[in-house]
Amino acid sequence: MEAFNMSIASPLHSLLFYGILLLFANAASLANAKVHYHDFVIQATPVKRLCNTHSAITVNGQFPGPTLEVNNGDTLVVKVVNKAQYNVTIHWHGVRQMRTAWADGPEFITQCPIRPGGSYTYRFTIQGQEGTLWWHAHSSWLRATVYGALVIHPKEGTSYPFPKPVRETPILLGEWWDANPIDVIRQATRTGAAPNVSDAYTINGQPGDLYKCSSQDTTIVHVDLGETNLLRVINAALNQQLFFSVANHKFTVVGADASYVKPFTTSVLMLGPGQTTDVLITGNQPPARYYMAARAYASAQGAPFDNTTTTAILQYKAAPCPAKGVKINPTFPSLPAFNDTATATAFTSSFRSAKRVEVPTEIDENLFFTVGLGLNNCPAGASSSSCQGPNGTRFTASMNNVSFVLPSNFSLLQAHHQGIPGVFSTDFPAVPPVKFDYTGNVSRSLWQPISGTKLYKLKYGAKVQIVLHGTNIVTAENHPIHLHGYDFYILAEGFGNFNPQTDTAKFNLVDPPLRNTASVPVNGWSVIRFVADNPGVWIMHCHLDVHITWGLAMSFIVENGVTELEALEEPPVDLPIC
């Protein structure tokens, strides 16, 4: 009998023992979680690039802004003080913001802007994300200069799923105008034409050796022979997908958008604005200096783009010094042609989650969203100077033929939370109002969208699938589509019109990548899935900023669930008012 009792008791004892261990482990992990306090002062700062000094809007006088480093599970408290002449907000790009939609940051979506002289404190916790994200202004075109890296290290006591790199370097790819970016977009809005393209691309704020007055400040990244380093590559450009490469070196891709991926090797990266890619690079070449370079992937046929190349230098510590007076140029990488869609596609379709994942299968909301450009006819009585788009029109953009209009008196989240009528409607179409040959020759009658602030309502916990479909209206191009408040699985992408009968067979339901920004292929489609488990109002938009300016956006309302932990938190007391 004694032995019998023991055999029953030991599994129970084991269960209790492991339960207590688990509690201690969770408590220890919570105890290790830190709160990081930062002050961001938004201010005008003289910044000299391309021989000219501009009064650029910066954070704490830095361009790019400060890199924030945290561990998975930590909390950030960032007080933003606006000492600039423009309204501003800060968006923490890719942070899930579980129940803290008030801290997400897009202007007039989750908050009213921080007015000149005002301040607002963003408070949020990083939950279950590791890798590289970034932060940027989400107000007009301020993010041209207001941006920085957000590095999320593994939880205390845990490690990377790859050998620990010797050093880690954020690589921020940006875009620079030899002008005030706010003036550039204001002129485009006034004229209805496309805005002027940038004058340079930058790596960590510097254009590099190929631009005038720039070579003395070119970014230098150090490497030692034999060591493996982690580059955290971020496309912070406003309006351009970019190819990125390092001469004579290969990358091992290990993460994207703060999620680990199955490692794969490539000699070139393609990032849409908003996307991040973590890569390992090993110093396995003869010690010397090698260019790292980025230039445009410009998929829109006939559309002007900035056709320049930014460089930085990968420098081996043991690189021999050139003889006095002798200049040895670094080796230059081979970059794809600006219209090399095949290389861009080969790269984006290589991503897989690091392990098998739970993809939502029983779908509650099957949505189909067209994304693309349009042209508005010149309004009656308007002067020709305000209709300088093609053939006397004004450029516009839309999703499902709705060109998104931001409210101006309340934020959408505030209107939703407080039940304020008349700010938005909830009739955003689940499918295109008219079916047509999306990637063929589109009838001119479909080129002009309607304008509106239309939202789509999701029940808490709904399993959502969206076919994001590019159109050939005006011109087809690759659209980086970013969803706030969520990561999503990208099940498949393809070219031509999506065919549910045949294309569904291509879905990866085993290990699709988890992303926050999907590159919808030129004249093609991407299919994404997520579970609506984060209440609030969340904008989904093209991350080419000129397209969001033109209305290529929509927003979801995700309703509260049943329990308090499934409900949006109350708004902070210092939330800016309109």
Coordinates of C-alpha atoms in Angstrom, one line a residue:
M1 CA 0.0 0.0 0.0
E2 CA 2.9 2.3 0.9
A3 CA 4.5 1.8 -2.5
F4 CA 1.1 2.4 -4.2
N5 CA 0.7 5.7 -2.4
M6 CA 4.2 6.8 -3.4
S7 CA 3.6 6.0 -7.1
I8 CA 0.4 8.2 -7.0
A9 CA 2.1 10.9 -5.0
S10 CA 5.2 11.3 -7.1
P11 CA 3.5 12.6 -10.3
L12 CA 1.5 15.0 -8.1
H13 CA 4.7 16.1 -6.3
S14 CA 6.4 16.5 -9.7
L15 CA 3.5 18.6 -11.0
L16 CA 3.5 20.8 -7.9
F17 CA 7.2 21.1 -8.0
Y18 CA 7.2 22.1 -11.7
G19 CA 4.3 24.5 -11.1
I20 CA 6.2 26.2 -8.3
L21 CA 9.3 26.3 -10.5
L22 CA 7.3 27.9 -13.4
L23 CA 5.9 30.5 -11.0
F24 CA 9.4 31.4 -9.8
A25 CA 10.6 31.5 -13.4
N26 CA 7.8 33.9 -14.4
A27 CA 8.3 36.0 -11.3
A28 CA 12.1 36.1 -12.0
S29 CA 11.4 37.1 -15.7
L30 CA 9.0 39.9 -14.5
A31 CA 11.6 41.0 -11.8
N32 CA 14.2 41.3 -14.6
A33 CA 11.9 43.4 -16.7
K34 CA 13.0 47.0 -16.6
V35 CA 11.4 50.4 -17.1
H36 CA 13.4 52.7 -19.4
Y37 CA 12.8 56.4 -19.2
H38 CA 13.7 58.8 -22.1
D39 CA 13.1 62.4 -23.0
F40 CA 12.6 63.3 -26.6
V41 CA 12.9 67.0 -27.4
I42 CA 11.6 67.7 -30.9
Q43 CA 13.5 70.8 -32.2
A44 CA 14.9 72.5 -35.2
T45 CA 18.6 71.8 -35.6
P46 CA 21.1 73.1 -38.2
V47 CA 22.1 70.0 -40.3
K48 CA 24.6 70.3 -43.2
R49 CA 24.3 67.9 -46.1
L50 CA 25.1 68.2 -49.8
C51 CA 27.0 71.5 -49.1
N52 CA 23.9 73.2 -47.7
T53 CA 22.7 73.7 -44.1
H54 CA 19.0 73.2 -43.4
S55 CA 17.0 73.7 -40.2
A56 CA 16.0 70.1 -39.8
I57 CA 13.5 68.8 -37.3
T58 CA 15.3 66.4 -35.0
V59 CA 15.1 64.6 -31.6
N60 CA 17.5 65.9 -29.0
G61 CA 19.5 67.6 -31.8
Q62 CA 20.4 64.2 -33.3
F63 CA 20.0 63.0 -36.9
P64 CA 19.1 60.2 -37.0
G65 CA 17.6 60.2 -33.5
P66 CA 18.7 58.2 -30.5
T67 CA 18.8 54.4 -30.7
L68 CA 16.6 52.9 -27.9
E69 CA 17.7 49.5 -26.5
V70 CA 15.5 47.3 -24.4
N71 CA 14.9 43.6 -23.6
N72 CA 11.8 41.7 -24.5
G73 CA 9.4 42.3 -21.6
D74 CA 10.7 45.8 -20.7
T75 CA 8.6 48.9 -20.6
L76 CA 9.4 52.2 -22.3
V77 CA 8.3 55.6 -20.9
V78 CA 9.2 58.3 -23.4
K79 CA 8.2 62.0 -22.7
V80 CA 8.0 63.9 -26.0
V81 CA 8.3 67.7 -25.7
N82 CA 7.6 69.6 -28.9
K83 CA 9.8 72.7 -29.3
A84 CA 9.4 72.7 -33.1
Q85 CA 7.0 74.8 -35.2
Y86 CA 5.0 71.9 -36.5
N87 CA 2.6 69.4 -34.9
V88 CA 4.2 66.1 -34.2
T89 CA 3.5 62.6 -33.0
I90 CA 5.9 59.6 -32.5
H91 CA 5.0 56.1 -33.8
W92 CA 6.7 53.0 -32.4
H93 CA 6.8 51.1 -35.6
G94 CA 6.0 47.4 -35.2
V95 CA 5.4 47.5 -31.4
R96 CA 2.3 45.4 -30.7
Q97 CA 0.9 48.0 -28.2
M98 CA -1.2 45.4 -26.4
R99 CA -4.2 47.3 -25.0
T100 CA -2.1 50.6 -25.2
A101 CA -3.4 51.9 -28.5
W102 CA -3.1 55.4 -27.0
A103 CA 0.7 55.1 -27.3
D104 CA 0.7 54.0 -31.0
G105 CA 1.2 57.5 -32.3
P106 CA -0.3 58.0 -35.8
E107 CA -1.7 61.6 -36.0
F108 CA -5.6 61.8 -35.8
I109 CA -5.8 57.9 -35.6
T110 CA -4.9 57.2 -32.0
Q111 CA -4.1 60.7 -30.7
C112 CA -4.4 64.3 -31.6
P113 CA -1.0 65.8 -32.5
I114 CA 1.4 67.3 -29.9
R115 CA 1.1 71.0 -30.7
P116 CA 4.2 73.3 -30.6
G117 CA 5.0 73.9 -27.0
G118 CA 3.1 70.8 -25.8
S119 CA 4.2 67.4 -24.5
Y120 CA 2.9 63.8 -24.2
T121 CA 4.4 60.7 -22.5
Y122 CA 4.2 57.4 -24.4
R123 CA 4.0 54.4 -22.1
F124 CA 4.1 50.8 -23.4
T125 CA 5.5 47.3 -22.8
I126 CA 7.4 45.2 -25.3
Q127 CA 5.7 41.8 -25.3
G128 CA 7.1 38.7 -27.1
Q129 CA 9.0 40.6 -29.7
E130 CA 12.8 40.4 -30.2
G131 CA 15.0 41.9 -32.9
T132 CA 14.9 45.3 -34.6
L133 CA 12.0 47.8 -34.8
W134 CA 12.2 51.6 -35.1
W135 CA 10.4 54.8 -34.2
H136 CA 9.5 57.7 -36.4
A137 CA 7.3 60.8 -36.5
H138 CA 3.8 60.0 -37.9
S139 CA 2.7 63.5 -38.8
S140 CA 3.0 65.0 -42.3
W141 CA 6.5 64.4 -43.7
L142 CA 8.4 65.0 -40.4
R143 CA 9.7 61.4 -40.4
A144 CA 12.2 62.5 -43.2
T145 CA 14.4 63.4 -40.3
V146 CA 12.6 62.3 -37.1
Y147 CA 13.4 58.6 -36.8
G148 CA 15.7 56.2 -34.9
A149 CA 16.3 52.5 -34.2
L150 CA 14.5 50.5 -31.5
V151 CA 16.6 47.4 -30.6
I152 CA 14.9 44.6 -28.6
H153 CA 17.4 42.2 -27.1
P154 CA 16.3 38.7 -25.8
K155 CA 14.8 38.5 -22.3
E156 CA 17.3 38.6 -19.5
G157 CA 18.9 35.2 -19.1
T158 CA 18.0 34.0 -22.7
S159 CA 20.0 34.3 -25.9
Y160 CA 19.7 34.6 -29.6
P161 CA 18.8 31.5 -31.6
F162 CA 22.1 32.0 -33.4
P163 CA 25.7 32.4 -32.2
K164 CA 26.1 35.7 -30.3
P165 CA 27.6 38.3 -32.6
V166 CA 30.8 40.1 -31.6
R167 CA 29.1 43.5 -32.2
E168 CA 25.8 44.9 -33.4
T169 CA 25.3 47.9 -35.6
P170 CA 22.0 49.6 -36.6
I171 CA 22.1 50.5 -40.3
L172 CA 19.4 53.1 -41.0
L173 CA 18.7 53.7 -44.7
G174 CA 17.1 57.1 -45.2
E175 CA 16.2 59.8 -47.7
W176 CA 17.4 63.4 -47.8
W177 CA 15.9 66.4 -49.5
D178 CA 18.0 69.5 -50.2
A179 CA 14.9 71.4 -49.1
N180 CA 12.4 71.5 -46.2
P181 CA 10.5 68.2 -46.6
I182 CA 7.3 69.8 -45.2
D183 CA 7.5 72.4 -48.0
V184 CA 8.0 69.6 -50.5
I185 CA 4.8 67.8 -49.5
R186 CA 2.8 71.1 -49.0
Q187 CA 3.7 72.2 -52.6
A188 CA 2.6 68.8 -53.9
T189 CA -0.7 69.0 -52.0
R190 CA -1.3 72.5 -53.3
T191 CA -0.6 71.6 -57.0
G192 CA -2.1 68.1 -57.0
A193 CA 1.2 66.9 -58.7
A194 CA 3.7 64.3 -57.4
P195 CA 6.2 65.7 -54.9
N196 CA 9.8 66.3 -55.9
V197 CA 11.9 63.2 -55.4
S198 CA 14.7 63.2 -52.8
D199 CA 18.2 64.4 -53.5
A200 CA 20.1 61.7 -51.7
Y201 CA 19.8 58.5 -49.8
T202 CA 21.6 58.1 -46.5
I203 CA 23.2 55.4 -44.3
N204 CA 23.0 56.4 -40.6
G205 CA 22.2 60.0 -41.8
Q206 CA 25.2 60.3 -44.2
P207 CA 24.9 60.3 -48.0
G208 CA 28.4 58.8 -48.5
D209 CA 31.3 59.2 -51.0
L210 CA 29.3 59.5 -54.2
Y211 CA 27.6 62.9 -53.3
K212 CA 29.1 66.4 -53.2
C213 CA 30.5 67.6 -49.9
S214 CA 29.8 64.3 -48.2
S215 CA 32.9 62.0 -48.3
Q216 CA 34.5 63.4 -45.1
D217 CA 31.5 62.2 -43.0
T218 CA 30.8 58.8 -44.7
T219 CA 29.6 56.2 -42.1
I220 CA 32.2 53.6 -41.2
V221 CA 31.3 50.2 -39.8
H222 CA 34.2 48.3 -38.3
V223 CA 34.8 44.5 -38.5
D224 CA 37.6 42.3 -37.4
L225 CA 39.0 39.4 -39.4
G226 CA 37.1 36.2 -38.6
E227 CA 34.4 37.9 -36.4
T228 CA 30.7 37.7 -37.1
N229 CA 28.7 40.9 -36.5
L230 CA 24.9 41.6 -36.6
L231 CA 23.7 44.4 -38.8
R232 CA 20.2 45.7 -38.0
V233 CA 19.1 47.1 -41.3
I234 CA 16.1 49.5 -41.3
N235 CA 14.5 51.2 -44.3
A236 CA 13.6 54.6 -42.9
A237 CA 13.3 56.2 -46.4
L238 CA 10.1 58.1 -47.0
N239 CA 9.1 57.0 -50.4
Q240 CA 11.5 54.3 -51.8
Q241 CA 12.1 50.6 -51.6
L242 CA 15.8 50.0 -51.4
F243 CA 18.3 47.3 -52.4
F244 CA 21.3 47.0 -50.0
S245 CA 24.5 45.1 -50.5
V246 CA 28.1 44.9 -49.2
A247 CA 31.0 44.3 -51.6
N248 CA 32.4 40.8 -51.6
H249 CA 30.3 39.8 -48.5
K250 CA 27.2 37.6 -48.1
F251 CA 24.5 38.1 -45.5
T252 CA 22.8 35.4 -43.4
V253 CA 19.3 36.7 -42.7
V254 CA 18.2 35.8 -39.2
G255 CA 15.3 38.2 -38.4
A256 CA 12.8 40.6 -39.8
D257 CA 10.4 43.0 -38.2
A258 CA 11.4 41.8 -34.7
S259 CA 10.7 38.1 -35.4
Y260 CA 13.3 35.4 -35.9
V261 CA 13.4 33.6 -39.3
K262 CA 14.9 30.4 -40.7
P263 CA 18.4 31.6 -41.6
F264 CA 19.1 32.0 -45.3
T265 CA 22.0 33.4 -47.3
T266 CA 21.9 36.3 -49.8
S267 CA 24.2 38.9 -51.3
V268 CA 21.4 41.5 -51.6
L269 CA 18.5 42.7 -49.4
M270 CA 15.4 44.5 -50.5
L271 CA 13.5 46.5 -47.9
G272 CA 10.3 48.5 -48.3
P273 CA 10.0 51.6 -46.1
G274 CA 9.1 50.4 -42.6
Q275 CA 10.7 47.0 -42.9
T276 CA 13.7 45.8 -40.9
T277 CA 16.0 42.9 -41.6
D278 CA 18.6 41.5 -39.2
V279 CA 21.6 39.9 -40.9
L280 CA 24.9 38.3 -39.8
I281 CA 28.0 39.3 -41.7
T282 CA 31.4 37.6 -41.2
G283 CA 34.8 39.3 -41.7
N284 CA 36.0 36.5 -44.1
Q285 CA 37.6 38.6 -46.8
P286 CA 41.1 40.0 -47.2
P287 CA 41.4 42.9 -44.7
A288 CA 40.6 46.1 -46.6
R289 CA 37.7 48.6 -47.0
Y290 CA 34.5 47.6 -48.7
Y291 CA 31.6 49.7 -49.7
M292 CA 28.1 49.0 -48.3
A293 CA 25.6 50.6 -50.7
A294 CA 21.9 51.2 -51.2
R295 CA 19.9 52.3 -54.1
A296 CA 16.3 52.4 -55.4
Y297 CA 14.1 49.5 -56.3
A298 CA 11.7 51.6 -58.3
S299 CA 8.9 49.4 -59.7
A300 CA 6.5 52.1 -61.0
Q301 CA 7.0 52.3 -64.7
G302 CA 7.8 55.8 -66.0
A303 CA 7.5 57.4 -62.5
P304 CA 10.5 59.7 -61.5
F305 CA 12.7 58.5 -58.6
D306 CA 15.9 59.4 -56.9
N307 CA 18.4 57.4 -59.0
T308 CA 21.4 58.0 -56.7
T309 CA 23.4 55.6 -54.5
T310 CA 24.3 56.0 -50.9
T311 CA 27.4 54.3 -49.4
A312 CA 29.0 53.5 -46.1
I313 CA 32.3 51.6 -45.6
L314 CA 32.9 48.2 -44.0
Q315 CA 36.4 48.6 -42.6
Y316 CA 38.6 45.8 -41.4
K317 CA 40.6 46.7 -38.4
A318 CA 43.7 45.1 -39.9
A319 CA 43.2 46.9 -43.3
P320 CA 46.6 48.1 -44.5
C321 CA 47.1 51.9 -44.4
P322 CA 47.6 53.3 -47.9
A323 CA 50.9 55.0 -48.6
K324 CA 51.0 58.7 -47.9
G325 CA 49.1 60.7 -50.6
V326 CA 47.7 57.5 -52.2
K327 CA 43.9 57.1 -52.2
I328 CA 42.6 53.6 -52.5
N329 CA 38.9 53.5 -53.1
P330 CA 36.9 50.7 -51.4
T331 CA 35.6 47.8 -53.5
F332 CA 32.1 48.5 -54.8
P333 CA 29.3 46.0 -54.5
S334 CA 27.2 44.8 -57.5
L335 CA 23.7 46.1 -57.0
P336 CA 20.6 45.0 -58.9
A337 CA 19.1 47.3 -61.6
F338 CA 16.4 49.7 -60.2
N339 CA 13.7 47.7 -61.9
D340 CA 14.9 44.2 -61.0
T341 CA 11.6 42.8 -59.7
A342 CA 12.9 39.2 -60.0
T343 CA 15.7 39.9 -57.4
A344 CA 13.2 41.7 -55.1
T345 CA 10.7 38.8 -55.4
A346 CA 13.4 36.1 -54.8
F347 CA 14.4 37.9 -51.6
T348 CA 10.9 38.6 -50.2
S349 CA 9.7 35.1 -50.9
S350 CA 12.7 33.5 -49.1
F351 CA 11.4 34.3 -45.6
R352 CA 10.1 31.5 -43.3
S353 CA 9.4 31.6 -39.5
A354 CA 12.1 30.1 -37.5
K355 CA 9.9 27.2 -36.4
R356 CA 6.4 25.8 -37.1
V357 CA 3.7 28.4 -36.2
E358 CA 0.0 28.4 -35.3
V359 CA -1.6 30.0 -38.4
P360 CA -5.3 30.9 -38.0
T361 CA -7.2 28.4 -40.1
E362 CA -11.0 28.8 -39.5
I363 CA -11.4 32.3 -41.0
D364 CA -14.1 34.7 -39.7
E365 CA -13.4 37.7 -41.9
N366 CA -12.3 37.0 -45.5
L367 CA -11.3 40.4 -46.8
F368 CA -10.1 41.6 -50.2
F369 CA -8.5 45.0 -50.5
T370 CA -7.3 46.6 -53.7
V371 CA -4.4 49.1 -53.2
G372 CA -3.2 51.6 -55.7
L373 CA -3.2 55.0 -57.2
G374 CA -5.9 57.1 -58.8
L375 CA -6.5 60.5 -60.4
N376 CA -9.1 63.0 -59.3
N377 CA -10.7 65.3 -61.9
C378 CA -10.0 69.0 -61.3
P379 CA -12.7 70.3 -58.9
A380 CA -15.2 72.7 -60.5
G381 CA -13.9 76.3 -60.2
A382 CA -10.4 75.2 -59.2
S383 CA -7.4 76.9 -60.9
S384 CA -5.2 74.9 -63.3
S385 CA -2.3 75.6 -60.9
S386 CA -4.0 73.2 -58.4
C387 CA -4.4 70.5 -60.9
Q388 CA -0.9 69.7 -62.2
G389 CA -1.3 65.9 -62.2
P390 CA -1.5 64.0 -65.5
N391 CA -3.9 65.8 -68.0
G392 CA -5.0 68.5 -65.5
T393 CA -5.9 66.1 -62.7
R394 CA -4.9 65.7 -59.0
F395 CA -3.0 62.6 -57.8
T396 CA -4.9 60.4 -55.3
A397 CA -4.7 56.9 -53.9
S398 CA -7.2 54.4 -52.4
M399 CA -8.0 51.0 -50.9
N400 CA -11.1 49.4 -52.3
N401 CA -11.9 52.7 -54.1
V402 CA -12.0 54.7 -50.8
S403 CA -9.4 57.5 -50.5
F404 CA -8.9 57.8 -46.7
V405 CA -9.5 61.2 -45.1
L406 CA -8.0 61.9 -41.6
P407 CA -10.4 63.6 -39.2
S408 CA -9.2 67.0 -37.8
N409 CA -11.3 67.6 -34.6
F410 CA -10.9 64.2 -32.8
S411 CA -8.7 61.2 -33.1
L412 CA -10.5 58.1 -34.4
L413 CA -9.6 56.2 -31.2
Q414 CA -11.0 59.0 -29.1
A415 CA -14.2 59.1 -31.2
H416 CA -14.6 55.3 -30.9
H417 CA -13.8 55.2 -27.2
Q418 CA -16.1 58.1 -26.3
G419 CA -18.9 57.3 -28.8
I420 CA -18.5 60.7 -30.6
P421 CA -20.8 60.6 -33.6
G422 CA -20.0 62.0 -37.1
V423 CA -16.2 61.5 -37.0
F424 CA -16.2 58.2 -39.0
S425 CA -18.5 55.6 -40.5
T426 CA -18.0 51.8 -40.3
D427 CA -18.9 50.9 -43.9
F428 CA -15.4 50.3 -45.3
P429 CA -16.1 47.7 -48.0
A430 CA -14.9 44.1 -47.3
V431 CA -14.3 43.6 -51.0
P432 CA -13.8 46.0 -54.0
P433 CA -17.2 47.6 -54.9
V434 CA -16.5 46.7 -58.5
K435 CA -14.7 43.6 -59.7
F436 CA -12.3 44.3 -62.6
D437 CA -9.1 43.1 -64.2
Y438 CA -7.0 44.6 -61.4
T439 CA -3.6 44.2 -63.2
G440 CA -4.7 44.7 -66.8
N441 CA -5.9 47.8 -68.6
V442 CA -8.3 49.4 -66.1
S443 CA -11.2 51.4 -67.4
R444 CA -10.8 55.2 -66.9
S445 CA -14.2 55.2 -65.1
L446 CA -12.5 53.4 -62.2
W447 CA -9.6 55.8 -61.8
Q448 CA -11.4 58.3 -59.5
P449 CA -12.0 57.0 -56.0
I450 CA -14.5 58.3 -53.4
S451 CA -13.2 60.1 -50.3
G452 CA -14.2 59.2 -46.8
T453 CA -13.3 58.2 -43.3
K454 CA -14.6 54.7 -43.4
L455 CA -13.5 52.1 -40.9
Y456 CA -14.0 48.3 -40.8
K457 CA -15.2 46.7 -37.5
L458 CA -13.7 43.5 -36.2
K459 CA -14.9 41.5 -33.2
Y460 CA -12.3 40.7 -30.6
G461 CA -10.6 37.4 -31.4
A462 CA -11.8 37.3 -35.0
K463 CA -9.5 35.3 -37.4
V464 CA -8.8 37.6 -40.3
Q465 CA -7.5 36.9 -43.8
I466 CA -6.8 39.8 -46.2
V467 CA -5.8 39.6 -49.9
L468 CA -3.9 42.8 -50.5
H469 CA -4.1 43.4 -54.2
G470 CA -2.2 45.9 -56.3
T471 CA -3.9 47.6 -59.2
N472 CA -2.6 48.9 -62.5
I473 CA -4.5 52.3 -62.2
V474 CA -2.1 55.1 -63.4
T475 CA 0.9 52.8 -62.8
A476 CA 1.4 49.6 -61.0
E477 CA 4.1 49.4 -58.3
N478 CA 5.3 47.5 -55.2
H479 CA 3.4 48.8 -52.1
P480 CA 4.8 48.3 -48.6
I481 CA 1.6 47.9 -46.6
H482 CA 2.0 48.3 -42.8
L483 CA -0.6 47.3 -40.2
H484 CA -0.4 49.1 -36.8
G485 CA -1.0 47.1 -33.6
Y486 CA -0.4 43.7 -35.2
D487 CA 2.1 41.3 -36.7
F488 CA 0.6 39.1 -39.4
Y489 CA 1.6 36.0 -41.3
I490 CA 2.3 36.4 -45.0
L491 CA 1.0 33.1 -46.5
A492 CA 1.8 33.8 -50.1
E493 CA 2.5 36.4 -52.8
G494 CA 2.2 36.3 -56.5
F495 CA 1.7 38.3 -59.8
G496 CA -1.4 38.9 -61.9
N497 CA -4.9 38.6 -60.6
F498 CA -5.4 36.6 -57.4
N499 CA -7.3 33.4 -58.2
P500 CA -8.8 31.7 -55.1
Q501 CA -9.3 28.5 -57.0
T502 CA -5.6 28.0 -57.8
D503 CA -3.6 30.4 -55.6
T504 CA -4.9 29.1 -52.3
A505 CA -2.9 25.9 -52.9
K506 CA 0.3 28.1 -52.6
F507 CA -0.5 29.2 -49.0
N508 CA 2.3 28.3 -46.5
L509 CA 0.4 27.3 -43.4
V510 CA 3.4 25.7 -41.7
D511 CA 6.1 28.3 -41.3
P512 CA 5.0 31.6 -42.9
P513 CA 7.0 34.7 -41.8
L514 CA 5.6 37.0 -39.2
R515 CA 5.8 40.7 -40.4
N516 CA 4.3 44.1 -39.7
T517 CA 4.9 45.4 -43.3
A518 CA 4.2 43.4 -46.4
S519 CA 5.7 44.3 -49.8
V520 CA 2.7 43.8 -52.2
P521 CA 4.4 42.9 -55.5
V522 CA 4.1 45.2 -58.5
N523 CA 0.9 44.1 -60.4
G524 CA 0.4 41.3 -57.9
W525 CA -0.9 40.3 -54.5
S526 CA 0.0 39.2 -50.9
V527 CA -2.2 37.2 -48.5
I528 CA -1.9 37.9 -44.8
R529 CA -3.6 36.4 -41.7
F530 CA -3.9 37.5 -38.1
V531 CA -6.1 37.2 -35.0
A532 CA -7.8 40.4 -33.9
D533 CA -6.7 40.1 -30.3
N534 CA -5.7 43.8 -29.6
P535 CA -8.6 46.2 -29.1
G536 CA -8.4 49.7 -30.5
V537 CA -8.3 51.6 -33.7
W538 CA -5.5 50.5 -36.1
I539 CA -4.5 52.1 -39.3
M540 CA -3.3 50.0 -42.2
H541 CA -1.5 52.1 -44.9
C542 CA 1.1 52.2 -47.6
H543 CA 4.4 53.2 -46.1
L544 CA 5.4 55.2 -49.1
D545 CA 4.5 58.5 -47.4
V546 CA 3.3 60.2 -50.5
H547 CA 0.7 57.4 -50.9
I548 CA -0.6 57.8 -47.4
T549 CA -0.8 61.6 -48.1
W550 CA -3.0 60.8 -51.1
G551 CA -5.3 58.4 -49.1
L552 CA -3.8 54.9 -49.5
A553 CA -5.0 53.8 -46.1
M554 CA -7.9 52.4 -44.1
S555 CA -8.5 51.7 -40.4
F556 CA -9.8 48.8 -38.3
I557 CA -11.8 49.1 -35.1
V558 CA -11.1 46.0 -33.0
E559 CA -13.8 45.8 -30.3
N560 CA -13.1 45.0 -26.7
G561 CA -13.3 41.3 -25.6
V562 CA -15.0 40.1 -22.5
T563 CA -12.4 40.5 -19.7
E564 CA -10.5 43.5 -18.6
L565 CA -7.3 42.0 -20.1
E566 CA -9.2 42.0 -23.4
A567 CA -10.1 45.6 -23.3
L568 CA -8.4 48.9 -24.3
E569 CA -6.9 50.7 -21.3
E570 CA -8.3 54.1 -20.3
P571 CA -6.6 57.1 -22.1
P572 CA -3.7 58.7 -20.3
V573 CA -4.4 62.0 -18.5
D574 CA -1.9 63.9 -20.7
L575 CA -3.3 62.7 -24.0
P576 CA -3.2 65.7 -26.4
I577 CA -6.5 67.3 -27.3
C578 CA -7.3 68.7 -30.7

